[in-house]
Coordinates of C-alpha atoms and ligand atoms in Angstrom, one line a residue:
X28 CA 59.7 182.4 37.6
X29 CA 60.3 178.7 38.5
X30 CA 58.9 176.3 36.0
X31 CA 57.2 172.5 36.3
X32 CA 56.0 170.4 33.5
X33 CA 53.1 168.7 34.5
X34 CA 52.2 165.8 31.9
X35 CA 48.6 163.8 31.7
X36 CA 48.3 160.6 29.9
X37 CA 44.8 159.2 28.0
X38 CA 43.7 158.1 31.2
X39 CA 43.8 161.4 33.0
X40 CA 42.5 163.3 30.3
X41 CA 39.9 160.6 29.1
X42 CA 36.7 162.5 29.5
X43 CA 35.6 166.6 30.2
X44 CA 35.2 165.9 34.8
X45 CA 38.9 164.6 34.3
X46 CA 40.7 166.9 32.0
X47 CA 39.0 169.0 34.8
X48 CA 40.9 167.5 37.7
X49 CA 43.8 167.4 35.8
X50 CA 43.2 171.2 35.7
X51 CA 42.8 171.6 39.3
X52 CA 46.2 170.1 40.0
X53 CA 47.5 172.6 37.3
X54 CA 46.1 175.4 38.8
X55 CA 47.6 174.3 42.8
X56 CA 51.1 174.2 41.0
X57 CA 50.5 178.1 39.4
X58 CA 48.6 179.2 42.8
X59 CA 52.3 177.7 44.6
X60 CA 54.0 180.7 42.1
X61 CA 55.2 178.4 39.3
X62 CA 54.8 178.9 35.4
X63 CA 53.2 175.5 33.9
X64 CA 54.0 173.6 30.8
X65 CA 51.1 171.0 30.2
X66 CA 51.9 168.0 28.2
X67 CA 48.9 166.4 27.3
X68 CA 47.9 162.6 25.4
X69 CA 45.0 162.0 23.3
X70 CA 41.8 161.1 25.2
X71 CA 42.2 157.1 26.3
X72 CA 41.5 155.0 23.2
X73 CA 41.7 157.7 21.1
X74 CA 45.1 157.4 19.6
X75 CA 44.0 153.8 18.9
X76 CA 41.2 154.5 17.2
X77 CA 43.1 157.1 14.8
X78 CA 45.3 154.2 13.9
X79 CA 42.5 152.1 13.1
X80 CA 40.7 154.0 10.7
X81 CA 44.5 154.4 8.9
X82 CA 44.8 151.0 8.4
X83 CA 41.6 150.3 7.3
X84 CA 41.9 153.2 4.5
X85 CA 45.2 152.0 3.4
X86 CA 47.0 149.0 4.8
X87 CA 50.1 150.0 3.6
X88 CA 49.8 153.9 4.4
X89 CA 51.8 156.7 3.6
X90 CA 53.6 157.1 7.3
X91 CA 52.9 161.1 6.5
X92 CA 49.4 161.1 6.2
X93 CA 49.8 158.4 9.4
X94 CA 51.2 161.0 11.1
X95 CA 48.6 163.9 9.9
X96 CA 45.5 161.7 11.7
X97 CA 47.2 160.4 14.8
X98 CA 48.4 163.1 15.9
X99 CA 45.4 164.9 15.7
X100 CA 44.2 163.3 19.4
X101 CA 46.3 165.7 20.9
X102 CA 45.4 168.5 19.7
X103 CA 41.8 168.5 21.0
X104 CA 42.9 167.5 24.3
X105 CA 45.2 171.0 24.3
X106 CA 42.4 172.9 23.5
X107 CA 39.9 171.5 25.8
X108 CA 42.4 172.1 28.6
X109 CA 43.2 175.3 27.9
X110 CA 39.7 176.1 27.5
X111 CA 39.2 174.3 31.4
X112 CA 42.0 176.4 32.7
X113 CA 40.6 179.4 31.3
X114 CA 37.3 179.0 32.6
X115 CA 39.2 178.1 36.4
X116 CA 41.0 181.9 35.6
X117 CA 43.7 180.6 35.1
X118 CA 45.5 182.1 32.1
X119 CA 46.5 179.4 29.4
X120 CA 47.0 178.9 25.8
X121 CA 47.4 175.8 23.7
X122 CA 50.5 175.3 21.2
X123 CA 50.6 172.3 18.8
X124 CA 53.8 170.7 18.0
X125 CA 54.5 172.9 14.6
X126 CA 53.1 176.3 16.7
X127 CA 56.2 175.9 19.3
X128 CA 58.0 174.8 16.8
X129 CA 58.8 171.1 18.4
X130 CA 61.7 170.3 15.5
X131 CA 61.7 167.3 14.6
X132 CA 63.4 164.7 12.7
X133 CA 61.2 163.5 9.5
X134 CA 61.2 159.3 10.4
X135 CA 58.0 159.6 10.7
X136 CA 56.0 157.6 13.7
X137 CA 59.0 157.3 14.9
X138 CA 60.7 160.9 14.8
X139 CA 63.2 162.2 17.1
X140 CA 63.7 165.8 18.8
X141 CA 65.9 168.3 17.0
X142 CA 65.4 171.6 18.8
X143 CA 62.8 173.0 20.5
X144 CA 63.1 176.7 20.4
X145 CA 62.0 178.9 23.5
X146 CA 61.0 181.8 22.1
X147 CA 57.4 181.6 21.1
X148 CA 56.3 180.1 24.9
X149 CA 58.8 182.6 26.8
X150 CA 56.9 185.4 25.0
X151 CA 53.7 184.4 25.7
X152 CA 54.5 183.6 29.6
X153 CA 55.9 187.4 29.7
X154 CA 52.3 188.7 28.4
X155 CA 51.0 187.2 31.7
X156 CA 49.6 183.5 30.8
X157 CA 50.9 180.9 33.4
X158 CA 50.4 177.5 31.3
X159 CA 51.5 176.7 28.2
X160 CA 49.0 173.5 27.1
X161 CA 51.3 172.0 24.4
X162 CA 50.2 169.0 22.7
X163 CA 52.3 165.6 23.0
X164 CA 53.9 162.7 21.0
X165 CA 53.6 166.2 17.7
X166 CA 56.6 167.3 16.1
X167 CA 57.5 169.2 13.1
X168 CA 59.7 167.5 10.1
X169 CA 62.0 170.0 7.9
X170 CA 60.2 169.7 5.1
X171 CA 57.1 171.1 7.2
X172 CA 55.0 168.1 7.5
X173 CA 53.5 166.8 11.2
X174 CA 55.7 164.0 12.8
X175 CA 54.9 161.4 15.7
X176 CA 57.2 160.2 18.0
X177 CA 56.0 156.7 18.8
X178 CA 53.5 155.3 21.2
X179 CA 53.9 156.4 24.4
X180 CA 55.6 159.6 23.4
X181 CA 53.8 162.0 25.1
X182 CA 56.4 161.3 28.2
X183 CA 59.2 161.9 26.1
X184 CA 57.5 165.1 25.1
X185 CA 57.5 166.3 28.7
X186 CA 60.8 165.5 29.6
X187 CA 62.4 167.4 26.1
X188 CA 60.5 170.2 27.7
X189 CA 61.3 170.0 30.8
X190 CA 65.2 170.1 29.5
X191 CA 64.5 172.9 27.4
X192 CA 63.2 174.9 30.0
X193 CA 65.4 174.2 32.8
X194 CA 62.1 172.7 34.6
X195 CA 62.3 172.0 38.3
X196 CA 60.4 169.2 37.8
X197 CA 58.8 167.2 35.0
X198 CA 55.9 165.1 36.4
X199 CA 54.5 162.6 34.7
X200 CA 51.0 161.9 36.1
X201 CA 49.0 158.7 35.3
X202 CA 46.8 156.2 36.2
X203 CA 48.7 154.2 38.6
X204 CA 50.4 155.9 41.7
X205 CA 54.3 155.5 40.7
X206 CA 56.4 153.0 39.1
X207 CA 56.2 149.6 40.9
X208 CA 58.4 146.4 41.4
X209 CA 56.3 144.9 38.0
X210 CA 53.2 146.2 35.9
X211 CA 50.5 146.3 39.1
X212 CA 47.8 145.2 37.2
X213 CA 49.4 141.5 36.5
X214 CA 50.0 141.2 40.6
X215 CA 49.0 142.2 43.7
X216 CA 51.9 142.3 45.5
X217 CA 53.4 144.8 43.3
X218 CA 55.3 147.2 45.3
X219 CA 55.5 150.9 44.6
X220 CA 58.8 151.9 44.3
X221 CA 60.3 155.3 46.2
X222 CA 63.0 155.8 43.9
X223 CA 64.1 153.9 40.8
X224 CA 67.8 154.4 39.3
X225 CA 67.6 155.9 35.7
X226 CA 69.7 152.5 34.3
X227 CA 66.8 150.2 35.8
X228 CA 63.8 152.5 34.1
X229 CA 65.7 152.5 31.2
X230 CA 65.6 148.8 30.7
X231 CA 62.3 148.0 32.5
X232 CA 61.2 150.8 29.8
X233 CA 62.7 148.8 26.6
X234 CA 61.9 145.5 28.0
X235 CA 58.3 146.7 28.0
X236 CA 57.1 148.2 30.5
X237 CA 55.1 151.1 29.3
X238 CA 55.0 153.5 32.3
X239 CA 57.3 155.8 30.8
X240 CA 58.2 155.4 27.0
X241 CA 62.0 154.6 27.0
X242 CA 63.0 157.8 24.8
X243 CA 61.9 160.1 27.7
X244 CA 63.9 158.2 30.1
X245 CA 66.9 158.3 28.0
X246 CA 66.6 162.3 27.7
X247 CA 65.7 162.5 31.1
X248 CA 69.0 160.8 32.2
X249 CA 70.9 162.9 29.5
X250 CA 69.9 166.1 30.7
X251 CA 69.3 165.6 34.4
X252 CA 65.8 165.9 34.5
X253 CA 64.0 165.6 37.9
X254 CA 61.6 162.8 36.5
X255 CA 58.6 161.6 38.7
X256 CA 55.8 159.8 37.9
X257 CA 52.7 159.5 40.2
X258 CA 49.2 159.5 40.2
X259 CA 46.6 162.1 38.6
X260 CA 43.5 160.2 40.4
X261 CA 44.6 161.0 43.7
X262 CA 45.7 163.8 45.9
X263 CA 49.2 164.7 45.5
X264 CA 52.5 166.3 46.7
X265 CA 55.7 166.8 46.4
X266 CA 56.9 163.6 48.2
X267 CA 54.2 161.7 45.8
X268 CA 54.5 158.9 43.7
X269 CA 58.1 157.4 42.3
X270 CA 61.2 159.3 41.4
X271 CA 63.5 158.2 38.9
X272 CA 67.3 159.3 39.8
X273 CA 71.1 159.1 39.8
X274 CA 71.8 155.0 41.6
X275 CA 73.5 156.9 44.4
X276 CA 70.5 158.7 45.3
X277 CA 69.1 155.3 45.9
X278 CA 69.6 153.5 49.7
X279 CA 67.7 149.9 48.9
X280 CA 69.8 147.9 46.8
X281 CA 68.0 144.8 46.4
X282 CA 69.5 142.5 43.1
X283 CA 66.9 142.4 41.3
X284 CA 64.7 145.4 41.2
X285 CA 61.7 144.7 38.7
X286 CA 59.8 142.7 36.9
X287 CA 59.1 143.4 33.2
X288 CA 57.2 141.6 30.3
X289 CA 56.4 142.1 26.2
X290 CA 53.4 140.8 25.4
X291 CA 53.8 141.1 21.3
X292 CA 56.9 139.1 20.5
X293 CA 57.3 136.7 17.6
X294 CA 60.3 134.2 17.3
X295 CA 61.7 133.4 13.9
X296 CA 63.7 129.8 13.2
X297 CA 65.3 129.7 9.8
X298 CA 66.2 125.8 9.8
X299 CA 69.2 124.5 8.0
X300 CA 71.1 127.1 7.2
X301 CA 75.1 127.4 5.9
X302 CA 77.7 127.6 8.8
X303 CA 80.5 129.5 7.0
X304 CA 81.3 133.5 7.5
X305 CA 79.3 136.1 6.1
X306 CA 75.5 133.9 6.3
X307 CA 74.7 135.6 9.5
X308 CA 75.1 139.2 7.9
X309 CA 73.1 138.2 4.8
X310 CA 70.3 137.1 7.4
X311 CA 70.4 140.5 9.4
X312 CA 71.3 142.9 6.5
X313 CA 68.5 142.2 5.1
X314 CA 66.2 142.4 8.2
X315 CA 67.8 146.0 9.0
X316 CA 67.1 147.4 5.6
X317 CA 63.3 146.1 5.9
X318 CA 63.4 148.3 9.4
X319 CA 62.5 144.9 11.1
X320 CA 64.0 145.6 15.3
X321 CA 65.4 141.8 15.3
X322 CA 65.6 141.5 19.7
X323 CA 67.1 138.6 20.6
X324 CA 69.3 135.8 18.6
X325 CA 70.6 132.6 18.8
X326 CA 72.7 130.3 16.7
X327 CA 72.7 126.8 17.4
X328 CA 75.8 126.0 18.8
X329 CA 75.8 122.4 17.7
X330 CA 77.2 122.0 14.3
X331 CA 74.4 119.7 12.4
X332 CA 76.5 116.9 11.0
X333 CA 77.4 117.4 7.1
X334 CA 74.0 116.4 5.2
X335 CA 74.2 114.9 1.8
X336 CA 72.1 117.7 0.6
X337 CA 74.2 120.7 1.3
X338 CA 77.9 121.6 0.4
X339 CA 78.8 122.1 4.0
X340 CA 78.5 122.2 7.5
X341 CA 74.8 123.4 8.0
X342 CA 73.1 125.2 11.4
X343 CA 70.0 127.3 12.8
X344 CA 69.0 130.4 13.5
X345 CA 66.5 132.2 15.6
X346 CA 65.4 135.5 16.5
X347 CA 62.8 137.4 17.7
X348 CA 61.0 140.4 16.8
X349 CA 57.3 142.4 17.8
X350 CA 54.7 140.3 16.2
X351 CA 53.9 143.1 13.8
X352 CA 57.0 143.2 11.5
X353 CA 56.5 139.4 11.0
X354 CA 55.4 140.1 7.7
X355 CA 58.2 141.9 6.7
X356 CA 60.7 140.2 8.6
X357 CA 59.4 137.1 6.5
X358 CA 59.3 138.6 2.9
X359 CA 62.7 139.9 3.5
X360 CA 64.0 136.3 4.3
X361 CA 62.2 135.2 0.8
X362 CA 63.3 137.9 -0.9
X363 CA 67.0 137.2 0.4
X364 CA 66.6 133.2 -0.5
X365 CA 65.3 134.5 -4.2
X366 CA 68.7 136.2 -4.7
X367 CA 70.6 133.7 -3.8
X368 CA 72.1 135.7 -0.3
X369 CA 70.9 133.1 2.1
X370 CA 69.6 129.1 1.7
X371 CA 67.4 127.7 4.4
X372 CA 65.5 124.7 4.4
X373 CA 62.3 126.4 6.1
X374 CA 60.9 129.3 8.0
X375 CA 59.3 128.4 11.0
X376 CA 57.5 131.3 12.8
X377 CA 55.9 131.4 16.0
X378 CA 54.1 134.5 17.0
X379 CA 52.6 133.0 20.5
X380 CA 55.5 134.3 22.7
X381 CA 55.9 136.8 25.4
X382 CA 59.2 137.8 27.0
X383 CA 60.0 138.4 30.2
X384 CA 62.7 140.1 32.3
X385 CA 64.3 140.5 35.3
X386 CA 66.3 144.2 35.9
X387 CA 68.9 144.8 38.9
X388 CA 71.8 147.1 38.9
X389 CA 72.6 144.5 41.8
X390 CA 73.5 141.5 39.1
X391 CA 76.3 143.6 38.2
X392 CA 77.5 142.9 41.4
X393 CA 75.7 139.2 41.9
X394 CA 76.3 135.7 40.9
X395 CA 73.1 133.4 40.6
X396 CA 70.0 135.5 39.2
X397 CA 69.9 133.5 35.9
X398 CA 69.7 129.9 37.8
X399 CA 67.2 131.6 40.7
X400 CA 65.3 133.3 37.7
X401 CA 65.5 129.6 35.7
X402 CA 64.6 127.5 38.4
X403 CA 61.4 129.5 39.3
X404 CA 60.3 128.8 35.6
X405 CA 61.2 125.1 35.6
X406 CA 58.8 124.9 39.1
X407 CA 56.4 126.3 37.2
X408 CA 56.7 124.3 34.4
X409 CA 57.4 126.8 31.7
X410 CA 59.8 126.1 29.0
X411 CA 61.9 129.1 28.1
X412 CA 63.0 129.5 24.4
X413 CA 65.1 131.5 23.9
X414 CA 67.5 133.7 26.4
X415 CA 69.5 137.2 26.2
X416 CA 71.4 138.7 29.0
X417 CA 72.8 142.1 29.8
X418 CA 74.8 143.8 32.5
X419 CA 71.9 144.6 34.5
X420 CA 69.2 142.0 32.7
X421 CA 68.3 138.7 31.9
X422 CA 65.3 138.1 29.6
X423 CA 63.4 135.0 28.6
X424 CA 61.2 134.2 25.7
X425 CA 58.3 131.6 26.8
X426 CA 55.1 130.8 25.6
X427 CA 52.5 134.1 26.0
X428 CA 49.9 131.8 27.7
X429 CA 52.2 131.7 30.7
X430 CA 53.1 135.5 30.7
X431 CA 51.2 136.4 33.6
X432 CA 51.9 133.3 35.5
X433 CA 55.8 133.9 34.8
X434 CA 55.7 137.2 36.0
X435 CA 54.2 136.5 39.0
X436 CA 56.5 133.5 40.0
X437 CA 59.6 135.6 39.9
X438 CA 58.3 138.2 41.3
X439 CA 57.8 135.9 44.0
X440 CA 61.2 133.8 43.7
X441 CA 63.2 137.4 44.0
X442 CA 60.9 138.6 46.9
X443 CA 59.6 142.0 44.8
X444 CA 57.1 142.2 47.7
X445 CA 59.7 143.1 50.5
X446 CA 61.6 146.0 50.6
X447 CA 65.4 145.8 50.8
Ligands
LIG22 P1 49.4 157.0 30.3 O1 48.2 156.8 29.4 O2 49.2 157.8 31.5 O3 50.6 157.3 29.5 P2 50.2 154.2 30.2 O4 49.1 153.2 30.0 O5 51.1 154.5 29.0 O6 49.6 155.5 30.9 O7 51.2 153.7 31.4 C1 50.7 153.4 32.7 C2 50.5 151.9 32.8 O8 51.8 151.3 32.8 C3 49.9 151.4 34.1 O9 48.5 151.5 34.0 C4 50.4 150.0 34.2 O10 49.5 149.0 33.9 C5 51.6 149.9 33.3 N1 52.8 149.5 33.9 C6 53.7 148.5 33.3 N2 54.7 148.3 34.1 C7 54.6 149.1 35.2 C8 55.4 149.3 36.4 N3 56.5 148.6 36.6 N4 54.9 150.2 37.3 C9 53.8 150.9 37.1 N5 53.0 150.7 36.0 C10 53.4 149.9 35.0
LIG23 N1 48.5 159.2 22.4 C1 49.7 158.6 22.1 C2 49.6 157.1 22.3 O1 48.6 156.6 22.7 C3 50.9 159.2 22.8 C4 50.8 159.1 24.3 O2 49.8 158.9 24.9 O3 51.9 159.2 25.0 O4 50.6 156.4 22.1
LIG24 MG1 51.9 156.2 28.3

């Protein structure tokens, strides 16, 4: 029997009418002679209300007993659709992640797919049930306990299945109608992509843009999954929404392809450091074993002339990082200072930036995106502060207030609105 996974995020399963229409697009695909696997997200808001009532028990919480109430969301939207399909006569059972098993590694909030073993789901589509409901973003750790993949990782959920059942199709349905040239909500003239290249998703992904979580597109590229994402509000097909693909499936080549920001970025400036070998791997060591994600860096490339007050030449150093590993990031730099690793003369943190990026498998290929992309920021005014660049990317690090505006001018400056 061919199989799709279908895939419904908070939005599309936020109240009872729409895990019902999400339903009713189940039960076309299993009238059309497939057998289902249902990914399904926590009810919208949900998953962030779980987190809140962690961290208000425990502000430093056990990342187990994290795990044990967040992914509880899930589960009630499995059962609840299950109980919707069933009451559409369509047979359907629900499977949380430790019931499949979904093996998982044990870094919890943050775990990664070991296996995911057919038998239990095979057995149950043989007795006659056509959808499996299975709970997303739920795994199960070796030692037993409940994992969670991350936020967003429902979508990474349905594309693991989708590989592990040789799906035709793993559809990610959502509240916008496909992927588009930036986030549609930050500007109208968004344009909704046909078909993106699995390179450009990937990095529109880590740069921020939360349409699919980046692990699923990673798998998805792995194991040639026919990924689409598209939208569970309206009436669909199978020529709906965006497809993400191989680059030569792709006709428009434009340079730049999309627009991506990060709201929740934080720079970090540790002034007056030592410029000898070895200072830049007591600054990052010690970040890495606190698990802080350091993004982008920069060393001043200036030597500061030699200051009375130090034994040697002496520079700066910045980074970045989400906004919430500040604290870490910071106690980790005063811990290092306390024993004696590092010497700065002070921390200067600014957690008011956003970053923003432009993605093109063109610029492999192109000369001239960084001083387009740098002069559309100067005409707006806005200072960049810090800048990282990639094969295939360039990203900036500005003040957030201008996020939205930034977006929008170089969405403009690279003509997002046209197609190729
Ligand atoms: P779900 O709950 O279905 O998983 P998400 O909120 O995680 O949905 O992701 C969908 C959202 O992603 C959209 O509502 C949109 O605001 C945002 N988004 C960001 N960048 C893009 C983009 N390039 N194309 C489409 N949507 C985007
Ligand atoms: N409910 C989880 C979250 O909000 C997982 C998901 O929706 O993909 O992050
Ligand atoms: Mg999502």
């Amino acid at each position: 029997m061919p199989l799709l996974v279908m895939k419904f995020g908070g939005t599309s399963v936020a109240d009872l009418d729409r895990i019902r229409n999400a339903a009713e697009k189940v039960k076309r695909e299993v009238e059309r002679g497939y057998d289902v696997i249902v990914i399904v997200s926590a009810m919208s808001g949900k998953t962030n209300e779980l987190v809140g009532w962690v961290e208000q028990t425990s502000p430093l919480y056990d990342a187990r007993e994290y795990d044990a109430v967040v992914a509880s969301g899930e589960n009630v939207t499995a059962g609840l659709m299950a109980l919707t399909l069933q009451e559409m006569d369509v047979p359907a059972r629900s499977w949380q992640g430790w019931q499949v098993p979904i093996n998982t590694t044990s870094a919890h909030a943050a775990a990664r797919f070991v296996s995911i073993p057919r038998e239990n789901l095979d057995a149950k589509f043989a007795e006659g049930f056509k959808v499996a409901v299975v709970a997303g973003f739920q795994g199960l750790s070796h030692e037993g306990r409940v994992t969670t993949l991350g936020r967003g990782g429902s979508d990474t959920t349905a594309v693991a299945f989708a590989a592990a059942f040789a799906a035709e199709r793993c559809d990610i349905y959502t509240d916008v109608d496909g992927i588009y040239t930036t986030d549609p909500r930050i500007t109208s003239k968004a344009r909704k992509l046909d078909r993106i290249a699995f390179e450009e998703m990937l990095e529109l992904a880590s740069l921020g843009a939360k349409v699919l979580q980046t692990r699923s597109v990673e798998l998805a590229m792995r194991y040639k999954v026919r990924l689409r994402v598209l939208s569970s509000f309206e009436d669909t097909d199978e020529n709906s929404g965006t497809l993400v693909c191989d680059e030569d499936e792709i006709m428009e080549s434009k340079v730049v392809s999309g627009v991506a920001y990060s709201r929740d970025e934080a720079k970090i400036t540790l002034f007056t450091i030592e410029d000898r070998p070895g200072v830049a791997s007591a600054i990052f060591g010690p970040l890495s074993d606190a698990g802080v994600n350091v993004d982008m860096i920069v060393q001043n490339i200036s030597e500061k002339d030699y200051d009375e007050a130090h034994s040697g030449a002496v520079t700066d150093m910045t980074f970045s990082c989400p906004v919430n590993q500040v604290a870490r990031a910071k106690k980790a730099m005063e811990d290092a200072m306390a024993a004696g690793e590092i010497k700065y003369d002070d921390l200067i943190i600014d957690t008011d930036v956003a970053k923003i990026s432009v993605v093109g498998i063109g610029m492999r290929s192109h000369a001239g995106v960084a001083a387009r992309m740098f002069e559309a920021l100067s005409a707006e005014n806005i200072n960049i502060k810090v800048i990282s660049t990639s094969e295939i990317k360039i990203s900036v690090l500005i003040d957030r207030k201008y996020m939205e505006l930034a977006v929008q001018a170089l969405h403009d400056a690279f003509e997002l609105e046209k197609a190729a």
